[in-house]
XYZ file of C-alpha atoms in Angstrom:
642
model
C 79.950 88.109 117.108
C 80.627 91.576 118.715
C 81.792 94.865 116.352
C 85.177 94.019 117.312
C 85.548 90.876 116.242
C 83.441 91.800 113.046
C 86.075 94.437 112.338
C 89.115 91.951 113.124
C 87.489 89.358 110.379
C 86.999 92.318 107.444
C 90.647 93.344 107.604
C 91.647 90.119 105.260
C 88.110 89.665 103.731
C 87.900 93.255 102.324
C 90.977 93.199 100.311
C 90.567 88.868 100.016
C 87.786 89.546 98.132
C 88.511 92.526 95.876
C 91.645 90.077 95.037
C 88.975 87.491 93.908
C 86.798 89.993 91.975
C 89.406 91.787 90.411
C 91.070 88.089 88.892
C 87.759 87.891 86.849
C 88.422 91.567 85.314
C 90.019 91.611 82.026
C 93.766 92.076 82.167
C 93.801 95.579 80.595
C 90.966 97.109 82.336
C 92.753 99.821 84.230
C 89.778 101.477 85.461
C 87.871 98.634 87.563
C 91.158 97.508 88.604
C 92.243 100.639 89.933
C 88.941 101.922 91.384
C 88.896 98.383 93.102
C 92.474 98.325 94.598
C 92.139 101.752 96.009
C 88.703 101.632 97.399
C 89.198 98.153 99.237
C 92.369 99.189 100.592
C 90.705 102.411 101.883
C 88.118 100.978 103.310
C 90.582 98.666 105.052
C 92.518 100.971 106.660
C 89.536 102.740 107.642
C 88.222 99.247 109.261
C 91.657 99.113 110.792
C 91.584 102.757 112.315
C 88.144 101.896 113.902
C 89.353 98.939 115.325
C 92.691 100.414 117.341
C 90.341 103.119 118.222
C 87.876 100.930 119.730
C 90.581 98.943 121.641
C 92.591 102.093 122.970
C 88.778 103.441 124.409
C 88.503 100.115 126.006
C 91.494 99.925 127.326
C 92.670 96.556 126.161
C 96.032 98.149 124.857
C 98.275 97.354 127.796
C 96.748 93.565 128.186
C 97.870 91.549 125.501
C 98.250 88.419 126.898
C 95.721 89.386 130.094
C 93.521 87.012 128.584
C 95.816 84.019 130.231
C 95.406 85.746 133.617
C 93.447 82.869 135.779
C 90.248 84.701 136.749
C 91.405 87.869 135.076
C 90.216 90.179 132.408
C 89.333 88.806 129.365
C 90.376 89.953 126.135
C 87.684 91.423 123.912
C 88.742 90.223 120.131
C 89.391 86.809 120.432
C 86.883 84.254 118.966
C 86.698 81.394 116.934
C 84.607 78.738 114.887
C 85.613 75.400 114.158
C 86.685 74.985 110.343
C 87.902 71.807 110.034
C 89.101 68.816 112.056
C 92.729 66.475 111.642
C 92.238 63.678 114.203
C 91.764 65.047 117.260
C 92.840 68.519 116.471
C 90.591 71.566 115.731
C 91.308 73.859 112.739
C 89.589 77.146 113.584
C 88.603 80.392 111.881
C 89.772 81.832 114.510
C 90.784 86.142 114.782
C 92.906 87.486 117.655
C 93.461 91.015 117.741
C 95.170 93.419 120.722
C 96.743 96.881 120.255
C 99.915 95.561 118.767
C 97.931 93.524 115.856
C 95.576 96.644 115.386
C 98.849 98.722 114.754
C 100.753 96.643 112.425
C 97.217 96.344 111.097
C 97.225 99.888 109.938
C 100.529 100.260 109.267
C 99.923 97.369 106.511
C 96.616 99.303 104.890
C 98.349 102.613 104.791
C 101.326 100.885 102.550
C 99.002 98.869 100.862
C 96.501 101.834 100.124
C 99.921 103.933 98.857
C 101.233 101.422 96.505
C 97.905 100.603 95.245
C 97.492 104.851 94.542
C 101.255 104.843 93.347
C 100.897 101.874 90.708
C 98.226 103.563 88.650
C 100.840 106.127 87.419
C 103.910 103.878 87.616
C 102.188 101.150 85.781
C 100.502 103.177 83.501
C 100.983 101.296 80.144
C 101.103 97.962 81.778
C 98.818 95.663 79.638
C 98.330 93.724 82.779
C 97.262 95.877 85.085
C 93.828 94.377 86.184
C 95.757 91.054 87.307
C 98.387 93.061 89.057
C 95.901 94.884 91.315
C 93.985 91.899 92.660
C 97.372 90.359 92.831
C 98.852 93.446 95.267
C 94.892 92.977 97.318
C 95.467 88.858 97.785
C 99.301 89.780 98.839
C 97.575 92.823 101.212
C 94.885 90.406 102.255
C 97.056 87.338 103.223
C 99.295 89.995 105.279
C 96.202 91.070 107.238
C 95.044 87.207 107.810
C 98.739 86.474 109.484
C 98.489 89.546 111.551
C 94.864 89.252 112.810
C 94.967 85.017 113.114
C 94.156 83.536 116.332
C 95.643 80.039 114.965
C 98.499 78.774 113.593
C 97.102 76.827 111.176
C 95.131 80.095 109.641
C 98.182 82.057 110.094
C 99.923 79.317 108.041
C 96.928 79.911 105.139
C 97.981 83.584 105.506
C 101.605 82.935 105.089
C 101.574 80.244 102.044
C 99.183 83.063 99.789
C 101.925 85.184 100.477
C 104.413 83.081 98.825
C 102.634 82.677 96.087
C 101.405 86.457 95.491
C 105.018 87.279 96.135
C 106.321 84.693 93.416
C 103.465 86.575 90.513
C 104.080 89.829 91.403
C 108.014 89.778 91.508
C 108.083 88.104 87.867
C 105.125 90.629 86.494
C 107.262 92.338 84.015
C 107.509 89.812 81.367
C 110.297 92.058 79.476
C 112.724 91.972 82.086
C 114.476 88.405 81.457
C 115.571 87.945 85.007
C 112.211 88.562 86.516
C 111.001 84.933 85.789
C 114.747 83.671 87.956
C 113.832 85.963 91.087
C 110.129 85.226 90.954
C 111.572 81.119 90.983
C 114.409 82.091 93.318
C 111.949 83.996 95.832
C 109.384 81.023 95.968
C 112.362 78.137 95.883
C 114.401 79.777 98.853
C 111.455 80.640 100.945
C 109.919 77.610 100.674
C 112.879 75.984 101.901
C 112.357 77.960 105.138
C 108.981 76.920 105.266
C 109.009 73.741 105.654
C 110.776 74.483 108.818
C 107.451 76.552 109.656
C 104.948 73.971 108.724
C 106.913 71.164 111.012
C 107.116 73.691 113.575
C 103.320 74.334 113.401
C 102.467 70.553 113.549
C 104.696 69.965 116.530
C 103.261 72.974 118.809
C 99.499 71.932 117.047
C 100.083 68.425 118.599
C 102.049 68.986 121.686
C 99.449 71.182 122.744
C 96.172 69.671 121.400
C 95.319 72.504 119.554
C 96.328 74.772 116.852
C 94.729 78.197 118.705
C 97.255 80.836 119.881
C 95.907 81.159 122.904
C 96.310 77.485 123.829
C 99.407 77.110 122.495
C 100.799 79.721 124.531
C 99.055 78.828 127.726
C 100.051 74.919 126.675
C 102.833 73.664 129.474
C 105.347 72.228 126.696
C 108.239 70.862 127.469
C 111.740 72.433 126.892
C 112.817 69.919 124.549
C 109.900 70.374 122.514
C 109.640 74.061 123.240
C 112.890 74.450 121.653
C 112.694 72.198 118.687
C 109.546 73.990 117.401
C 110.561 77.545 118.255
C 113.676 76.428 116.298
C 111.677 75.422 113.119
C 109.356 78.320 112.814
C 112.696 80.358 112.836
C 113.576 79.073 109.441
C 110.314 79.832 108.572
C 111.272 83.083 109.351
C 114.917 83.545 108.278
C 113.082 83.030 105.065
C 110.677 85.093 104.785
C 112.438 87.865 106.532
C 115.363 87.259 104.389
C 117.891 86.559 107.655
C 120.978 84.585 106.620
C 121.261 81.807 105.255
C 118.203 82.706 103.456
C 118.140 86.158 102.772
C 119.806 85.912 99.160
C 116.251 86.019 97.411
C 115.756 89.638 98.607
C 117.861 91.508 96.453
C 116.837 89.742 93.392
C 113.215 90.177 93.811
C 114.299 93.975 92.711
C 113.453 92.675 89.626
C 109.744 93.381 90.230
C 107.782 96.603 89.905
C 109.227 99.277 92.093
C 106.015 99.714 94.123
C 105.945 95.802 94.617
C 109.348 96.352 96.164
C 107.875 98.973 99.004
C 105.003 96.324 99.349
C 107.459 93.578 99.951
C 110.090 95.269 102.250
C 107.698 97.701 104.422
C 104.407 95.720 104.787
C 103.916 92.365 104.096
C 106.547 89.183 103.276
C 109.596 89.856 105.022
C 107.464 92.228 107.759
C 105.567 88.390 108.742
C 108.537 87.114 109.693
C 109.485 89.328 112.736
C 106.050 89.719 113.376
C 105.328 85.859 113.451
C 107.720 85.850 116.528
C 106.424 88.829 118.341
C 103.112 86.775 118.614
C 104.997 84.065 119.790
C 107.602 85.561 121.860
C 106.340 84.412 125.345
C 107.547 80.948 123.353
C 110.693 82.264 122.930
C 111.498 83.534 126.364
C 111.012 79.760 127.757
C 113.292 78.787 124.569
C 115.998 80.663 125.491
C 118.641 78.248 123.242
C 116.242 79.383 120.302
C 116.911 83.631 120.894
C 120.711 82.544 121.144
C 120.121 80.998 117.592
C 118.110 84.013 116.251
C 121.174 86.719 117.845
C 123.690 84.904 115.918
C 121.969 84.824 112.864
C 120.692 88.838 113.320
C 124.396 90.027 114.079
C 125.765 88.210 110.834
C 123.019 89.449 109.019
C 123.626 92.869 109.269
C 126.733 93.322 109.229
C 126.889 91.277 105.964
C 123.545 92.907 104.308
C 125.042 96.797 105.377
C 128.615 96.137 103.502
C 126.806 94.236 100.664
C 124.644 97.413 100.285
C 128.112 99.871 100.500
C 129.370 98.388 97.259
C 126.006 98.512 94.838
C 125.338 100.379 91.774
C 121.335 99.494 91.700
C 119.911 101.958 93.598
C 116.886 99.495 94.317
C 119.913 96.719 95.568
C 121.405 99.195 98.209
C 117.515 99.841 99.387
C 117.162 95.796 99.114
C 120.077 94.975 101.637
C 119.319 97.865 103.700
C 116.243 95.774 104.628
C 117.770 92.659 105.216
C 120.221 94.888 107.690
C 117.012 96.902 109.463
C 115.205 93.132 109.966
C 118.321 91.618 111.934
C 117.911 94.563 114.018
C 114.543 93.809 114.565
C 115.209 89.823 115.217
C 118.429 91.200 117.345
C 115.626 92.570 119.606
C 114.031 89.693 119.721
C 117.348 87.357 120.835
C 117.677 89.911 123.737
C 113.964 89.388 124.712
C 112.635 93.128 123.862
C 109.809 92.460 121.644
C 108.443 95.749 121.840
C 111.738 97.350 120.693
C 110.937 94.818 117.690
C 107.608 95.908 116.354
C 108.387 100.000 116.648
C 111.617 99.688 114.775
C 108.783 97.543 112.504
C 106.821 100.404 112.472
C 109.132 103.172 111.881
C 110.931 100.978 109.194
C 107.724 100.503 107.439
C 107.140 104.156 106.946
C 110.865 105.393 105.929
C 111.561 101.840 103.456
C 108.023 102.410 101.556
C 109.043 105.823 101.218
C 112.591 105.639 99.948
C 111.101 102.866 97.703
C 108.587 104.793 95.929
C 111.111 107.307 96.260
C 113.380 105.342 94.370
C 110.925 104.479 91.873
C 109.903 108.423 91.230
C 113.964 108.690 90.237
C 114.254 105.276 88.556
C 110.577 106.743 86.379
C 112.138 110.238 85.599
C 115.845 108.823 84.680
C 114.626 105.583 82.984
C 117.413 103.510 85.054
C 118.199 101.992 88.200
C 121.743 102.440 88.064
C 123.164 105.328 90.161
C 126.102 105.902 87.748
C 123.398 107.369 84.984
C 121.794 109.705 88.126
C 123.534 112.282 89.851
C 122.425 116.292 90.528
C 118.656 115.630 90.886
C 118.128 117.653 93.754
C 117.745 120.762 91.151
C 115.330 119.112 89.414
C 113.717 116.796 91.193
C 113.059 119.040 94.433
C 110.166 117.083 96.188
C 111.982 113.697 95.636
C 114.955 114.855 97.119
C 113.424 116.092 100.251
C 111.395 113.213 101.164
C 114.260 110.944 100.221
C 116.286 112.843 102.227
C 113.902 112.080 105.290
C 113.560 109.132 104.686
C 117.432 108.288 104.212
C 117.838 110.207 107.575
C 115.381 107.932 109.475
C 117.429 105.132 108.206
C 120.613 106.463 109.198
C 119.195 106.741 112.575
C 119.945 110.205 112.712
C 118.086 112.215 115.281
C 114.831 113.496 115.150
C 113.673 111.029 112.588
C 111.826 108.108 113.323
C 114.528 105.318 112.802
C 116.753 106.995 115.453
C 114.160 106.508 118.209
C 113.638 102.859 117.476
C 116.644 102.098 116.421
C 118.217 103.277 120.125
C 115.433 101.637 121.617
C 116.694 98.188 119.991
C 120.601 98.825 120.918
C 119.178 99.683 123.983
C 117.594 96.622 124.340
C 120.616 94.919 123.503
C 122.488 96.974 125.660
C 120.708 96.296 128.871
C 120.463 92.591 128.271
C 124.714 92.398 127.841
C 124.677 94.025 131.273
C 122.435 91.303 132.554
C 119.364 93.748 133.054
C 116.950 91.811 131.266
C 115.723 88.527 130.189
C 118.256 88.247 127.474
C 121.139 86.217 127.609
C 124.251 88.017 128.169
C 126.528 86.897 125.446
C 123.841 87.645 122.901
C 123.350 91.049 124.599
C 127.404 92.163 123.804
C 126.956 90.107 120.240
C 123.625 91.820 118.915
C 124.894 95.277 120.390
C 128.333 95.037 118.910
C 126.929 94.345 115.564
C 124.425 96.996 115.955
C 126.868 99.710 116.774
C 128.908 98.866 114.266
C 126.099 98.050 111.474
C 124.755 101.721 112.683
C 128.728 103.258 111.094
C 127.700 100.992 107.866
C 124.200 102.113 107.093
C 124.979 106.088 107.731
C 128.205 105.509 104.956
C 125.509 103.451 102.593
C 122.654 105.426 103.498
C 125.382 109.297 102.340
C 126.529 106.951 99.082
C 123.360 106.802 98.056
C 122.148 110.021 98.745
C 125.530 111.501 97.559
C 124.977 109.667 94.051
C 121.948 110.612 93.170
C 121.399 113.903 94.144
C 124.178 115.780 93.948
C 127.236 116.296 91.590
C 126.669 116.340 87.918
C 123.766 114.571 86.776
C 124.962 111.794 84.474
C 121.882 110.570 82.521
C 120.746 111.102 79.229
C 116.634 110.886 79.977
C 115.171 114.717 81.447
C 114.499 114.446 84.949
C 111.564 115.504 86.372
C 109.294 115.585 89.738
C 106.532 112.224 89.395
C 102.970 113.021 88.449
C 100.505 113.485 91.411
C 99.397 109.894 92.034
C 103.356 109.515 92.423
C 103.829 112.169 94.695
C 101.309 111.957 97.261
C 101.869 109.105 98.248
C 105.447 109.494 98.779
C 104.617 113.094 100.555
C 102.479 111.596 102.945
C 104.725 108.605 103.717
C 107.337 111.306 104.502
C 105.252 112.296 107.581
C 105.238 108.799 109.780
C 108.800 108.796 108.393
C 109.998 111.991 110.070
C 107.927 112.144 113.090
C 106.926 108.405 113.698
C 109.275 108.559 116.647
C 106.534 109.591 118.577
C 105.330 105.592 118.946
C 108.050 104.748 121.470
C 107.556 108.230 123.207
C 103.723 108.071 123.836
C 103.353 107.576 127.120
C 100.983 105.172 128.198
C 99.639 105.850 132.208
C 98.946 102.618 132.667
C 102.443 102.343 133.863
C 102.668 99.273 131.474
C 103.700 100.785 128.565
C 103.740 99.809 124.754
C 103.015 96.216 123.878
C 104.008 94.776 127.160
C 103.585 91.181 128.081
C 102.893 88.821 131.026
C 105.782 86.938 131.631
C 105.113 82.938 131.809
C 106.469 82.572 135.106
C 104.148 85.651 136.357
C 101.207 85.101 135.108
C 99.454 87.089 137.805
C 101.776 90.002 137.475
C 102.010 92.472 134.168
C 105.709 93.268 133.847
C 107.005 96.390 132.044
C 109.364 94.789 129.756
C 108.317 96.755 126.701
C 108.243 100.405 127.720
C 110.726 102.535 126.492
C 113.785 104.035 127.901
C 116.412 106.352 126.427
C 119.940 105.572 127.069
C 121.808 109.029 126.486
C 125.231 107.669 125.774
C 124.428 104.660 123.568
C 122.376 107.410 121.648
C 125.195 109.945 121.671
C 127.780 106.511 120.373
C 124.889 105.478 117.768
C 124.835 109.159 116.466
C 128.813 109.456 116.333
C 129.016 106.311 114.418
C 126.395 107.167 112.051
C 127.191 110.090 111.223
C 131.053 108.960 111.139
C 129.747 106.803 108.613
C 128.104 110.064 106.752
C 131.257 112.075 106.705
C 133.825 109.072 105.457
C 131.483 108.749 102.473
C 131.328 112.500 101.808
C 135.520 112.550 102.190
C 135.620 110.107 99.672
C 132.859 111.413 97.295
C 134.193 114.497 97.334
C 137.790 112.973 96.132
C 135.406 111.166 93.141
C 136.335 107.702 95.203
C 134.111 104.991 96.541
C 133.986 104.736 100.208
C 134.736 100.822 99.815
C 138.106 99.892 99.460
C 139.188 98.625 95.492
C 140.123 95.731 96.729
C 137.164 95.008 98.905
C 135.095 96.082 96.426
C 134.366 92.664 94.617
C 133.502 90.826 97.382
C 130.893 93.406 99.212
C 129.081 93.945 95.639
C 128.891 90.056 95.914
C 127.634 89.580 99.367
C 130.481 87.745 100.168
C 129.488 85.157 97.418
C 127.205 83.149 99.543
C 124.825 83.341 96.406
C 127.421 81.772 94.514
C 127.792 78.827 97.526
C 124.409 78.430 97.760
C 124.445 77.727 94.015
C 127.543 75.717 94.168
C 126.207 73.373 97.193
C 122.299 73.794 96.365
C 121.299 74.522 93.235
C 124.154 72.952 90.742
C 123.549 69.340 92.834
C 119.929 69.546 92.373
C 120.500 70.636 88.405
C 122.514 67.621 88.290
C 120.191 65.811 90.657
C 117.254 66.462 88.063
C 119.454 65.694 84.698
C 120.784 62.293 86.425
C 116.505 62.075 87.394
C 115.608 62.552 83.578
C 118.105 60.644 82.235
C 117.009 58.014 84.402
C 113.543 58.106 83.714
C 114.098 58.441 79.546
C 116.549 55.319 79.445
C 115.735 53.162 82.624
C 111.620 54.082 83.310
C 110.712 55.222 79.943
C 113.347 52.893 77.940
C 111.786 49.393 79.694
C 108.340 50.792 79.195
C 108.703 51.399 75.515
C 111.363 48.300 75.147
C 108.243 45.580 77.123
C 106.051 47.371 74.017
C 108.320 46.741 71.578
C 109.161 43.118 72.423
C 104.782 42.559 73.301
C 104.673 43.945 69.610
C 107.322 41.704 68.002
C 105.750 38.681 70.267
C 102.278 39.718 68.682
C 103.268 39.807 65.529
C 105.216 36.755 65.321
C 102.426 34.617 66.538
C 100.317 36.438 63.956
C 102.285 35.239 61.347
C 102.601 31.879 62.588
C 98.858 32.214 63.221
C 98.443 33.448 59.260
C 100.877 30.902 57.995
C 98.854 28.043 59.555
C 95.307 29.188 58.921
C 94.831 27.506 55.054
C 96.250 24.046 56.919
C 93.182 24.315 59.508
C 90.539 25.025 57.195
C 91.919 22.111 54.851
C 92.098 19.845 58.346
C 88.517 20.985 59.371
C 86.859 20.906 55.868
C 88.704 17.311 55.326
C 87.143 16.308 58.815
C 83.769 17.516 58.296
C 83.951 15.671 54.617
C 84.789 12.180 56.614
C 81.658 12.534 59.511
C 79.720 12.924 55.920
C 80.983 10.198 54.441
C 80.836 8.026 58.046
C 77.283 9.224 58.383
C 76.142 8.216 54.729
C 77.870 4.190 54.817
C 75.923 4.075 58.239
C 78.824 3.692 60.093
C 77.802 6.862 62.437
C 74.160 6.263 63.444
């Protein structure tokens, strides 16, 4: 085992096993928990800063797929042990790192590290603390195992722990009665999704003999196949990356703890989703039928997910479907066969959500609600929260310099450049993903103003005394601000390789590294994208300043209710399985349980009626037998019996 691959394999097992230790810490032990938390997730990030050093000095960056070059370079992380066997197939403990995986890597530690700094202040009379830490280092941990797995069927480990930490932490506050729905909600919906993923694991595991990456993506499947299993790892995905149909669990799980939230939305959960695909995309470019699939769903998505968040009073519920809107962008990329475009607006969204969140949280600690109509006027007293929100608000927007603005235009440019038939994308999807993206960009500048608008300025509406958070609040929110504000800079670092960011060798070029992933800026789609957003700003501040929403009265209703595709989804899903399950109980009380207890019954009325009979008839026998036994005596003693 060489350092790298050391490295790769302590990125889940540092965190994994602070999880494990900190489980067997008493529940209200702050301090262990804590000092734990923090000092595992440190030392992660520092494992994962070592590691993208290591591989940008070796120059492995611009190879990610090099590996499948026929007498080419090899890659340097990418080994495996066998763990298990099904059959034929191998189950192997297996890591796979490149550039990419090192970045998202880091990206993941630095949230994780934040949240894990930020929760000891938020959380600080939480009589469960000690079981929410290791909770947040499993949740880290599992993240970390997805990103660095070199097979599917690890990866799949990875992504199942993550269910499950996401279903305790998101019903951890035992006072709030609807935390216990969305913790069920979270875990039924995305499990629906990933059954999907597990069939879609099986069939690439057995079409290609194995469940490693690297064969699987070497493997020469057939298009049928191809298809059907790129098709059921996307519900996977629409699941846990909250894409419609499935993305109704996301705003609910706002009923967890506010750092939990950033956790959720920046680096792990729905962030495994998008990133599941990037490490499958050369899949996807021979499945082009399943990217067609994955536009459609990305330009519904956030469209939907940007009005829902125009009409919403929880400030935490406009931050909720403002992720659901920034993934679709990222799986828009995708459908038009840009995966780089993908993983930096990943990147940059990471940074600017985990800092409005905690952001979010600082307001929601200082004005003891979540609803915007008790905020208002905070940027007087709550200076350093308003600032960094402000950034971070910005990079959302996609207004220029900030971060979102550079990835953002990189993904409409994507989009843009397949509709003109200048890429691998299909051209249809192209005009539908850019479309939606243009218009989606309008939408999130007017939500983005609303909520910015609402809680900082005006007259402050509350009853609580606001103040700036305490400094294990702050920090971390501070420091987030930077990546937020400047982490443009990942799509302009130029790379002389000539390859550029996260490239990848085509399948039908195997020979031949193509520059599909570098970056390009397209000055007029830029200009457009900044018009519309900040269109979007300046309706919202028309119609704040006239003390009106920017949402029509009468449209009102149905944004705040996502279009009511909650209330379908309960009306086709969850009311027939309700009624399902009563029909299923009924059942079993009167047809399994009722001849159960009605063959007792009768075996105990049998019983006892041949008891009685028996009782009734026992002084008759002894008679008979003592009568008989009296004769042979009397036989014997004439010598008749001899």
């Amino acid at each position: 085992m060489n350092a790298d691959v050391a490295l790769a394999a302590a990125l889940p097992a540092l965190p994994g096993a602070a999880g494990l230790a900190g489980l067997l810490l008493r529940p209200a032990g702050r301090r262990w928990a804590a000092a734990l938390g923090v000092t595992t997730a440190a030392a992660a990030l520092v494992v994962a800063a070592v590691l993208l050093s290591r591989m940008i000095d070796a120059g492995t960056m611009p190879r990610r797929y090099a590996d499948y070059v026929p007498g080419g370079d090899t890659q340097d992380v990418d080994a495996a042990t066998r763990l298990a066997d099904f059959g034929t197939l191998e189950v192997l403990l297996a890591v796979r790192v490149d550039v990419a995986a090192a970045v998202v890597a880091v990206m993941v530690c630095v949230v994780a590290l934040a949240v894990q700094v930020y929760s000891v202040a938020y959380l600080h009379d939480d009589d469960r603390f000690g079981p929410y830490a290791a909770q947040v280092s499993l949740f880290t941990a599992a993240m970390l195992l997805v990103v660095v797995s070199g097979d599917l069927f690890l990866l799949l480990i990875g992504w199942e722990v993550m269910g499950l930490c996401s279903y305790l932490l998101i019903g951890h506050d035992r006072s709030l009665p609807e935390a216990p729905g969305a913790a069920v909600k979270a875990f039924l919906v995305t499990r629906v999704g990933d059954v999907g993923f597990l069939l879609g694991v099986i069939v690439l595991g057995v079409a290609a003999g194995s469940f490693r990456i690297a064969d699987i993506l070497a493997a020469d499947l057939g298009h049928g196949t191809l298809l059907v299993a790129c098709l059921l790892l996307l519900a996977g995905v629409a699941g846990k990356s909250a894409q419609f149909p499935l993305h109704t669990w996301l705003p609910d799980a706002m009923a967890g703890p506010t750092p939990i939230s950033a956790l959720i939305h920046a680096a792990t959960m729905v962030a495994a989703g998008v990133y599941v695909v990037f490490r499958l995309f050369p899949l996807y470019i021979r499945a082009p039928g399943a990217l067609a699939v994955l536009g459609v769903v990305a330009a519904v998505t956030m469209l939907l997910a940007a009005c829902a968040a125009l009409a919403q009073d929880d400030i935490k519920r406009v931050l909720a479907w403002s992720t659901v809107s920034q993934l679709a962008y990222m799986t828009g990329a995708l459908a038009v066969g840009n995966s780089g475009a993908a993983l930096q607006h990943l990147l940059t969204h990471a940074a600017f959500k985990a800092l409005l969140f905690l952001g979010a949280g600082a307001v929601i600690h200082a004005v003891a609600s979540n609803s915007m109509a008790a905020m208002g006027g905070l940027r007087r007293t709550m200076p350093v929260t308003f600032w960094t929100m402000t950034i971070g608000l910005a990079a959302l927007a996609g207004l220029p310099p900030f971060s979102g603005f550079w990835t953002k235009e990189y993904v409409l440019g994507a989009a843009e450049e397949a509709a003109a038939g200048h890429s691998s994308g299909e051209v249809w999807v192209g005009w539908v993903v850019l479309v939606a993206g243009l218009v989606t960009t309008a939408l999130t500048g007017a939500y983005a103003a609303r909520l910015w608008l609402r809680t900082f300025f005006g007259t402050y509406r509350g009853t609580a005394t606001p103040h700036d958070p305490p400094a294990l609040m702050r920090w971390p929110v501070l420091l987030l601000a930077v990546p937020a504000a400047l982490g443009g800079a990942v799509v302009l670092w130029h790379v002389d390789s000539g390859v550029g960011w996260y490239a990848y060798v085509s399948p039908g070029r195997l020979v031949e590294i193509v520059p599909l992933g570098s970056f390009e800026l397209h000055p007029l789609l830029a200009l457009a994208a900044t018009a519309l957003a900040l269109l979007g700003v300046g309706a919202t501040w028309w119609r704040w300043r006239r003390d009106a929403d920017v949402v029509p009265r009468a449209l009102r209703p149905a944004f705040a209710a996502a279009f009511g595709i909650d209330a379908v989804q309960r009306a086709l899903v969850v009311r027939p399985v309700r009624m399902l399950a009563r029909l299923a109980r009924v059942g079993d009380a009167r047809a399994v349980g009722g001849t159960a207890l009605g063959t007792g019954r009768s075996a105990l009325r049998i019983g006892r009626t041949l008891a009685g009979a028996h009782a009734r008839g026992l002084g008759g026998y002894v008679t008979t037998a003592l009568a008989g036994g009296v004769l042979l005596a009397v036989l014997a003693a004439v010598g008749v019996l001899r």
